[in-house]
Coordinates of C-alpha atoms in Angstrom, one line a residue:
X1 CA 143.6 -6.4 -174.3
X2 CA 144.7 -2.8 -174.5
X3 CA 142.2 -0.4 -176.2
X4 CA 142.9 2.4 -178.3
X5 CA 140.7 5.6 -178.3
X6 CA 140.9 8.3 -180.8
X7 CA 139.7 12.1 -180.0
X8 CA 139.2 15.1 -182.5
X9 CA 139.1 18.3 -181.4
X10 CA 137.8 20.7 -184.5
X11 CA 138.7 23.9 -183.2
X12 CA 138.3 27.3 -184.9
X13 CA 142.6 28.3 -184.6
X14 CA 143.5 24.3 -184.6
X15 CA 142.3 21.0 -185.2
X16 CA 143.8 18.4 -182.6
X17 CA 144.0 14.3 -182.8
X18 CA 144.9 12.7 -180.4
X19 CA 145.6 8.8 -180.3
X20 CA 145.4 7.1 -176.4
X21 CA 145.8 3.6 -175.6
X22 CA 144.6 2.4 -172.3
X23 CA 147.3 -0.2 -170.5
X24 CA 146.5 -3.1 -168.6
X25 CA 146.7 -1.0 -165.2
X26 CA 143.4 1.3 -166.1
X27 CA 146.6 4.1 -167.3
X28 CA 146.0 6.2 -170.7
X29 CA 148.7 6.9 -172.6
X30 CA 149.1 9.2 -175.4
X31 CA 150.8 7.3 -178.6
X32 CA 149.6 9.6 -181.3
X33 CA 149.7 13.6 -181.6
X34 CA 148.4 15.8 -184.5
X35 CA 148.2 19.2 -184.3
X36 CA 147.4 21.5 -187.4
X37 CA 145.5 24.8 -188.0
X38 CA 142.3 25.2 -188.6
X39 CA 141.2 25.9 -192.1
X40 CA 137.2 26.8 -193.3
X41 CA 136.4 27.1 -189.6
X42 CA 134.7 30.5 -188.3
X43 CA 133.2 30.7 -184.8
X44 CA 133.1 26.7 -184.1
X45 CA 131.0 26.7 -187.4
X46 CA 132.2 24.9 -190.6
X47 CA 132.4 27.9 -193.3
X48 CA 134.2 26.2 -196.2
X49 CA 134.0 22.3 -196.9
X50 CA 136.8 21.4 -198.5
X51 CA 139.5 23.8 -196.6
X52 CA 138.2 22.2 -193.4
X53 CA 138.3 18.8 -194.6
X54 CA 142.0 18.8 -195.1
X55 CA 142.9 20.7 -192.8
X56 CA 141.3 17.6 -190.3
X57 CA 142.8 15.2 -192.8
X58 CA 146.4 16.3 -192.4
X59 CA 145.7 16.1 -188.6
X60 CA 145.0 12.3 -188.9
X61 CA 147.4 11.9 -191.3
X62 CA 150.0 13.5 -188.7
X63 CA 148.2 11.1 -185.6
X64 CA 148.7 8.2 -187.5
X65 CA 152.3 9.0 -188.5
X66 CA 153.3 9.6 -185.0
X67 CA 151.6 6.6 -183.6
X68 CA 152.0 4.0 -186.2
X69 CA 148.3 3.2 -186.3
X70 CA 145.5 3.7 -188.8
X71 CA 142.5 5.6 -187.3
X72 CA 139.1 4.5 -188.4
X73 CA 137.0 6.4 -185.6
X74 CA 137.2 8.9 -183.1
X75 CA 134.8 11.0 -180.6
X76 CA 134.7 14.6 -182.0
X77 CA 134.3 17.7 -180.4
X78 CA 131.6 20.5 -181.2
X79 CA 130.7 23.7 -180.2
X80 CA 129.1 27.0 -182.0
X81 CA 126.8 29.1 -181.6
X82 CA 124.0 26.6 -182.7
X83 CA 124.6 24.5 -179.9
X84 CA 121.3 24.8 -177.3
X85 CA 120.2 23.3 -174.2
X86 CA 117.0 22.6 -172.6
X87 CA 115.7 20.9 -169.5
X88 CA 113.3 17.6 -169.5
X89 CA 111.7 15.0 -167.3
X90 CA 110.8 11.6 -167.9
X91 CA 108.7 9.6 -165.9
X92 CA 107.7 6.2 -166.5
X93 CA 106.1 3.1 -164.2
X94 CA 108.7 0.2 -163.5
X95 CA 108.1 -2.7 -165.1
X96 CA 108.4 -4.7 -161.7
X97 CA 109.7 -4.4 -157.9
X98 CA 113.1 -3.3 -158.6
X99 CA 114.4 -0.6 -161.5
X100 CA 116.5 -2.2 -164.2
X101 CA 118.2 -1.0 -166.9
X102 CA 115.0 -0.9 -169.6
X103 CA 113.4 1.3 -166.9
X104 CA 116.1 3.5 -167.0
X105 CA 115.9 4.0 -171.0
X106 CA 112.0 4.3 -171.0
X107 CA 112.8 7.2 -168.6
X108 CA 115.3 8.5 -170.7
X109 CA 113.4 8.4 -174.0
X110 CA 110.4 10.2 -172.2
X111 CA 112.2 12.5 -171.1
X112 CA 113.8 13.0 -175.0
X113 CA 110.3 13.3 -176.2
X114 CA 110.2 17.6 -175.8
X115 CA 109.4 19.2 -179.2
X116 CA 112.9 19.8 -180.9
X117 CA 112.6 21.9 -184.3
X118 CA 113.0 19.6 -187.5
X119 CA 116.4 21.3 -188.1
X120 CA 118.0 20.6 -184.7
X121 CA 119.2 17.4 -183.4
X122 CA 120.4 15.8 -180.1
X123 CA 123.3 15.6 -179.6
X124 CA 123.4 14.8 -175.4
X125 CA 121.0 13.5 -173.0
X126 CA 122.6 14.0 -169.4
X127 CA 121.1 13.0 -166.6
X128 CA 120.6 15.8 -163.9
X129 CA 118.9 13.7 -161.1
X130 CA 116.1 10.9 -160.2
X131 CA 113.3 10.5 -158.4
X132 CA 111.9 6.9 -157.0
X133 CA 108.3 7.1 -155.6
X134 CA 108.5 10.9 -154.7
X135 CA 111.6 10.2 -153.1
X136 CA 114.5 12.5 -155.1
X137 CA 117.9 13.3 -154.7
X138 CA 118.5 9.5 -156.3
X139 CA 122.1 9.3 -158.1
X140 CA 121.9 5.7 -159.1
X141 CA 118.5 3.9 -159.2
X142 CA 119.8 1.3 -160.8
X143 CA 118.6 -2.1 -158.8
X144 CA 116.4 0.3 -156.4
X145 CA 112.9 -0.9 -155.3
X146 CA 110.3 1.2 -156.0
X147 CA 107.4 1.9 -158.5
X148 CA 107.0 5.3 -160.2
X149 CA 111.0 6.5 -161.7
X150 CA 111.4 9.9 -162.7
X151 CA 114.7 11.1 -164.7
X152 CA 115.3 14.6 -164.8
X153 CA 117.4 15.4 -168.2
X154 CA 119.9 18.5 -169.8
X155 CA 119.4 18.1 -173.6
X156 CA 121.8 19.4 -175.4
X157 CA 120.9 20.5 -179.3
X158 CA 122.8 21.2 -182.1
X159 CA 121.6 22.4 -185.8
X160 CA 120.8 19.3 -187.9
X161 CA 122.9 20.8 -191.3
X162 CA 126.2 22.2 -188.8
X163 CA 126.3 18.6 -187.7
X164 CA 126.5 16.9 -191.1
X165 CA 128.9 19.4 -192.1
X166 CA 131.3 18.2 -189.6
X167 CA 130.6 14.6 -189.4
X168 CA 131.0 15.0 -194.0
X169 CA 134.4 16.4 -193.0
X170 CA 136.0 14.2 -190.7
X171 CA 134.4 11.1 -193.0
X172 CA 136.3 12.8 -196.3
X173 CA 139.4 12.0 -193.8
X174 CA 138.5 8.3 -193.7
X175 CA 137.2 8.4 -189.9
X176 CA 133.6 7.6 -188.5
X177 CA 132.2 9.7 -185.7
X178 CA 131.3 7.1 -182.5
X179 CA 129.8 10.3 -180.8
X180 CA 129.9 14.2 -180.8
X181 CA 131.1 15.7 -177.4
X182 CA 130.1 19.3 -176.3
X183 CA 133.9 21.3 -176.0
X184 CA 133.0 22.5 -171.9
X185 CA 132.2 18.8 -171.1
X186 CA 135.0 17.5 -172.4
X187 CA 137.2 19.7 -171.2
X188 CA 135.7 19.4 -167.8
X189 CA 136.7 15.9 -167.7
X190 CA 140.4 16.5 -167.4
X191 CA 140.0 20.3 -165.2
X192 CA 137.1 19.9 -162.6
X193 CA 138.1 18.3 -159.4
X194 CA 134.5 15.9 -158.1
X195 CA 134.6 18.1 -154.9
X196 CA 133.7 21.5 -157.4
X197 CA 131.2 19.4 -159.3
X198 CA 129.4 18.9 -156.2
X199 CA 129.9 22.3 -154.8
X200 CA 128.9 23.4 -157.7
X201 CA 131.3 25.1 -160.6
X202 CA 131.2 26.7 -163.8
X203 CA 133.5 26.0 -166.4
X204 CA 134.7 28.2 -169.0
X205 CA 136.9 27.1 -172.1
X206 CA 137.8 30.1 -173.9
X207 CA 138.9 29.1 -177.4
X208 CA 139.8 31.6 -180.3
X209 CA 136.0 31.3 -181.9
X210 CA 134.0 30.8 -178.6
X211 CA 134.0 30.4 -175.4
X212 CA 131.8 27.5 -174.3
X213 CA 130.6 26.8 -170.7
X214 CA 129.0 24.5 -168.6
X215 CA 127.3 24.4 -165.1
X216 CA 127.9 21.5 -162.7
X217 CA 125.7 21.3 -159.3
X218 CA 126.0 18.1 -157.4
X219 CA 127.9 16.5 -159.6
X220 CA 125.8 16.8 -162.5
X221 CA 126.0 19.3 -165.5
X222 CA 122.9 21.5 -165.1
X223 CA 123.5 23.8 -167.6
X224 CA 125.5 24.5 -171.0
X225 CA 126.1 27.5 -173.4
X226 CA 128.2 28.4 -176.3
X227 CA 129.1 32.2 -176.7
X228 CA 130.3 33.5 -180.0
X229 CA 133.8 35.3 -178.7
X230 CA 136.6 33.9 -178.2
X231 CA 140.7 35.0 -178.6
X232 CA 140.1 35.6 -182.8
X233 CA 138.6 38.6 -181.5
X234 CA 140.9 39.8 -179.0
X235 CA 143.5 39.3 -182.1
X236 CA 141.3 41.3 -184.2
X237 CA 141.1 44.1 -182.2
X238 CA 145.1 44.5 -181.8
X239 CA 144.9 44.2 -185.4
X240 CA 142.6 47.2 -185.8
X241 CA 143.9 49.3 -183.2
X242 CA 147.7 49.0 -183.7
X243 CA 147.2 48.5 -187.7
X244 CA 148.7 44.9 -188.4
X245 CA 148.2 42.3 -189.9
X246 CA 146.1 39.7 -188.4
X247 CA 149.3 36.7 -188.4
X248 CA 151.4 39.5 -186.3
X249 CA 148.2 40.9 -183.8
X250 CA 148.5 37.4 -182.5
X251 CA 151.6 36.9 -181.8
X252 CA 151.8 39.8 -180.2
X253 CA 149.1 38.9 -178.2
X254 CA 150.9 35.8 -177.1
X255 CA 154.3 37.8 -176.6
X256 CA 153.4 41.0 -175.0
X257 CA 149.8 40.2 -174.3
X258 CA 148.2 41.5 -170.5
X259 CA 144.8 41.4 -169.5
X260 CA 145.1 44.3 -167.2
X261 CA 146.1 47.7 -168.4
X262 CA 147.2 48.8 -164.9
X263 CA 149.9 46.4 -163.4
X264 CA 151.8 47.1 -167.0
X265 CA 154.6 50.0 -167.1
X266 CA 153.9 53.0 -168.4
X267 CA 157.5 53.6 -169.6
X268 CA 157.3 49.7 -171.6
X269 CA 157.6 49.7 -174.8
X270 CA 157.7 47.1 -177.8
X271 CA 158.9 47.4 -181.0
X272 CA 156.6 46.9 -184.1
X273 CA 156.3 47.3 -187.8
X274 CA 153.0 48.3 -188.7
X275 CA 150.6 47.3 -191.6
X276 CA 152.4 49.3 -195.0
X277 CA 154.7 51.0 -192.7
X278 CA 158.6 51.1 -193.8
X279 CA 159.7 51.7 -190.5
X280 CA 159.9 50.0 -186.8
X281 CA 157.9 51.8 -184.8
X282 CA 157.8 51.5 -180.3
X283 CA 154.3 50.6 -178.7
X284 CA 153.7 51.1 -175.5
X285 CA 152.9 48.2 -173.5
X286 CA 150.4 49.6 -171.5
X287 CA 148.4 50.5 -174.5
X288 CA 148.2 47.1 -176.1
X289 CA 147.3 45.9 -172.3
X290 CA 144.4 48.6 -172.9
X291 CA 143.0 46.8 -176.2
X292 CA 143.1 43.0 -174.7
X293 CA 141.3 44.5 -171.3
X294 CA 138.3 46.0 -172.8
X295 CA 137.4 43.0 -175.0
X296 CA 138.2 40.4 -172.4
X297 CA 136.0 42.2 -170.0
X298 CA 133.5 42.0 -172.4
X299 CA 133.8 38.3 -173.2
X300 CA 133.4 37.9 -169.2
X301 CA 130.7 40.6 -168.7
X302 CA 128.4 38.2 -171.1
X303 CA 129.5 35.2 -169.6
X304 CA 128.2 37.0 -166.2
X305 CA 125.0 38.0 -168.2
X306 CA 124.5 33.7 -169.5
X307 CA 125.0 32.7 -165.8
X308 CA 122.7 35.0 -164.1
X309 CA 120.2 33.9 -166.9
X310 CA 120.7 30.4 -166.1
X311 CA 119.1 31.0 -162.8
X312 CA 122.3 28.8 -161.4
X313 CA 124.3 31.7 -160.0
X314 CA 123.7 31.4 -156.4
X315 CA 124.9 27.9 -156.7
X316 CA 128.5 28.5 -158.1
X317 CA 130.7 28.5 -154.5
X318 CA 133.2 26.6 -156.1
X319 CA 133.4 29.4 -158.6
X320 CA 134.9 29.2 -162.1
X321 CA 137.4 27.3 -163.9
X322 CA 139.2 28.7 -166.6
X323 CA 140.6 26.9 -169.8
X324 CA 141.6 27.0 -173.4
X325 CA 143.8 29.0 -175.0
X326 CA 142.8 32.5 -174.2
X327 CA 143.1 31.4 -170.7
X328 CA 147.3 31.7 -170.7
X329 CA 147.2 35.5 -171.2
X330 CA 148.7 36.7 -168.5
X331 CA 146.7 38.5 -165.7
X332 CA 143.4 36.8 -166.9
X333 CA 142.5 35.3 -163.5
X334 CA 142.2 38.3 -161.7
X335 CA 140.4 40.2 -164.1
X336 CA 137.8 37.4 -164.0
X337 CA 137.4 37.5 -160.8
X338 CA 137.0 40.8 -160.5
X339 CA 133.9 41.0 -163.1
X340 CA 132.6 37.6 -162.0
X341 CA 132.6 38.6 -158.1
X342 CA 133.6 34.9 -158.2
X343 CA 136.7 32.8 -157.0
X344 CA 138.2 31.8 -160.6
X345 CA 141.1 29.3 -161.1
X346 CA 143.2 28.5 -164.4
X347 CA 143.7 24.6 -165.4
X348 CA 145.1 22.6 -167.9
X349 CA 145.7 18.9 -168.5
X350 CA 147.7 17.1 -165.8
X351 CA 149.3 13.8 -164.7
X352 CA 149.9 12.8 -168.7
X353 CA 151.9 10.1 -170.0
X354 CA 153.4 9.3 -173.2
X355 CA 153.9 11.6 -176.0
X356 CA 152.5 15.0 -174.4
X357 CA 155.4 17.8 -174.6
X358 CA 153.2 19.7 -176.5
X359 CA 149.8 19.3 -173.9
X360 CA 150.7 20.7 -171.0
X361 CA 148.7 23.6 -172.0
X362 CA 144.9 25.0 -171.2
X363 CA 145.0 25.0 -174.9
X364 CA 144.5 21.5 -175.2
X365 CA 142.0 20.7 -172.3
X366 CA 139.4 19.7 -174.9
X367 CA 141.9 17.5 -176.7
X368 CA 142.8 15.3 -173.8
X369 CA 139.0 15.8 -172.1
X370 CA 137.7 13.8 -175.1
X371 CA 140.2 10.5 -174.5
X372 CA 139.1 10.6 -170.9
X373 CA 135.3 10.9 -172.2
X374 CA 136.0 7.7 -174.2
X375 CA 137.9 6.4 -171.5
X376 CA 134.5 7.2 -169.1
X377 CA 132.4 5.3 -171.7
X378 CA 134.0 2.3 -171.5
X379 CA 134.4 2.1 -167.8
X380 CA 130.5 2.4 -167.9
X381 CA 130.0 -0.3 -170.4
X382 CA 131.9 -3.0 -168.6
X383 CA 129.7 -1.3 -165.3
X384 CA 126.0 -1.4 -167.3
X385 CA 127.5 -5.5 -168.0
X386 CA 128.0 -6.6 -164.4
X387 CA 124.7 -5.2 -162.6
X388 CA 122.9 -6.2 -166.2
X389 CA 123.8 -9.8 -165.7
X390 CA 122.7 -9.2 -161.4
X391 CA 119.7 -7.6 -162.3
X392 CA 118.4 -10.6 -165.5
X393 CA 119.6 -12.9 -162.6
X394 CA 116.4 -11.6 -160.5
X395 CA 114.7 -11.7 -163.1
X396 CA 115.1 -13.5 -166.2
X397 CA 112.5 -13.3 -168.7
X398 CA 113.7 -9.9 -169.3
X399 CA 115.5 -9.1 -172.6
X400 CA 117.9 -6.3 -172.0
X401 CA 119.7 -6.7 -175.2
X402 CA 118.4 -4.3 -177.5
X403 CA 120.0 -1.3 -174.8
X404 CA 123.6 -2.5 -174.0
X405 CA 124.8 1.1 -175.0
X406 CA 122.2 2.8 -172.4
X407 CA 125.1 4.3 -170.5
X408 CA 126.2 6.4 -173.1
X409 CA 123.6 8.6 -172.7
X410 CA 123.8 9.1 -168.9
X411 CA 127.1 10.2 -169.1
X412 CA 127.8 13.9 -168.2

């Protein structure tokens, strides 16, 4: 039977639903598209209720136009600057020769039990690495002998009342949340290659609010953060310095935009109409070049700053890779490279099928990241199944039923 799998991606510029339907051949295919701006939305953080509630509503409404199919729940992406991370470690005794799944969850749930502020919940529990009887360096101790298990954890947090917000606004649209998905690690589904997740990678989605990262080291995300600067600011400051009106600073940005004030002309010019002016006035290229440089740089400088705080940075050779929509201004690369000291490559959704004209753009990495999360999910189900039924036939008296979903929780 084919499945369908519904993402939401509640952006601060747009809010993107996406209907996939996985075909008999393991394929995903995109039936359903809905793309609308972002309303009541400031800095990944919901600001007015009810603006943002339609605004997601119409986005539905537009998915299931488009696909012909009524959406009842969807994986939903979050970011903000309320989103935190913290390291754990659980460590639990096996219940008998050989670890099963239950082992695995005790471990898990250990390792959850760190002292987490009343006003802050969970929203991921990724598993960094294992240990079996001192041994580490364990990917999958699933069926392994041994007798002591350690599970080394990334716990992501989010503020308890920014989470109901969201989840309040995509239910006024008629839709349950299955699960809340970080923005980098979804994006990072669809952009990293597995030979940078094991060399070890950083991954930067640049969005018009934030600009949300994640660190993967052997395959594992070891480290997330969520700045608050993103494009809206870039925007802001043509706005200011060129006096216009926000609507025309940004697309401006997108039509003239350069990230580096030197490889533009100094005899280009644009023509412009200024906030309250009458009359066209010509703008040198090279001087709106100037603007987007010096806040770019300083989106990059702090994302430099989060690294090297993370204690990771000697452990990036694979470098960065750049998404979301800030990421299509031209010249961007190289000016990340050059304040990263880092090799830095842009992606964007590839190797799509059905109705994706309008994805083929870093823009909507997050978008197509979450199918592919749900996509990943199931896969691991249908996995957790099989060795379940191998493992209760070793050992039958165990009752494994109460953690069918365990998997969920491991997933990156």
């Amino acid at each position: 039977m084919e499945e369908i799998i519904v993402g939401i991606d509640v952006g601060t510029t747009k809010i993107c639903t996406l209907v996939g339907r996985v075909e008999d051949d393991g394929v995903l295919r995109i039936m359903g598209v809905g793309i609308e701006p972002s309303h009541g939305i400031r800095k990944g953080v919901i600001v007015d209720l009810d603006a943002a509630a339609q605004a997601i509503t119409r986005s539905v409404e537009l998915a299931e136009s488009s696909s012909g199919l009524e959406i009842t729940s969807a994986l939903v992406s979050m970011a903000g600057a309320h989103v935190s991370s913290i390291n754990s470690r659980g460590v639990v005794s096996v219940t008998s020769d050989v670890i099963d799944e239950f082992d695995i969850a005790r471990a898990l749930d250990s390792a959850r039990a760190v002292a987490i502020p009343h006003n802050r919940e969970v929203i991921h529990v990724v598993q960094r690495g294992c240990t079996v009887d001192g041994q580490d360096g364990i990917r999958a101790p699933l069926g392994m002998h041994g007798y002591r298990l350690e599970i080394e954890t990334h716990i992501v947090t989010a503020s308890t009342a920014t989470v109901e917000n969201l989840f309040q606004c995509v239910g006024a649209a008629g839709v349950d949340v299955q699960q809340f998905v970080l923005n980098p690690l979804a994006s990072a589904e669809v952009v990293l290659t597995d030979n940078e997740r094991e060399m070890g990678v950083v991954i930067c989605d640049i969005g018009g609010g934030t600009t949300d990262m994640a660190i993967y080291v052997e395959g594992k995300v070891w480290h997330t953060m969520v700045l608050p600067v993103g494009g809206n600011h870039v925007t802001a400051d043509i706005a200011h310095g060129l006096r216009l009106a926000v609507p025309q600073a940004e697309d401006i940005k997108l039509q003239q935009g350069y990230a580096i004030r030197a490889e533009v002309g100094a005899e280009d010019y644009f023509s412009i109409r200024p906030f309250g002016e009458d009359n066209v006035v010509n703008i040198n290229r090279q001087e709106l070049a100037h603007i987007i440089e010096a806040r770019v740089e300083e989106i990059f400088e702090i994302a430099l700053q989060e690294i090297k705080r993370s204690g990771y940075d000697g452990l990036l050779p694979a470098g960065m890779v750049l998404t979301g929509g800030v990421s299509a201004l031209p010249g961007i690369r190289d000016l990340a490279s050059d304040v990263l000291g880092m090799p830095v490559r842009i992606a964007q959704p590839e190797n799509l099928n059905g109705m994706v004209e309008r994805l083929h753009s870093p823009a909507y990495s997050t978008s197509v990241g979450l199918l592919h999360w749900a996509l990943k999910m199931q896969e691991n189900d249908q996995g957790s199944t099989e060795k379940g039924r191998r493992t209760r036939r070793r050992k039958p008296t165990i009752d494994l039923s109460g953690i069918k979903n365990w998997m969920k929780r491991l997933l990156p």
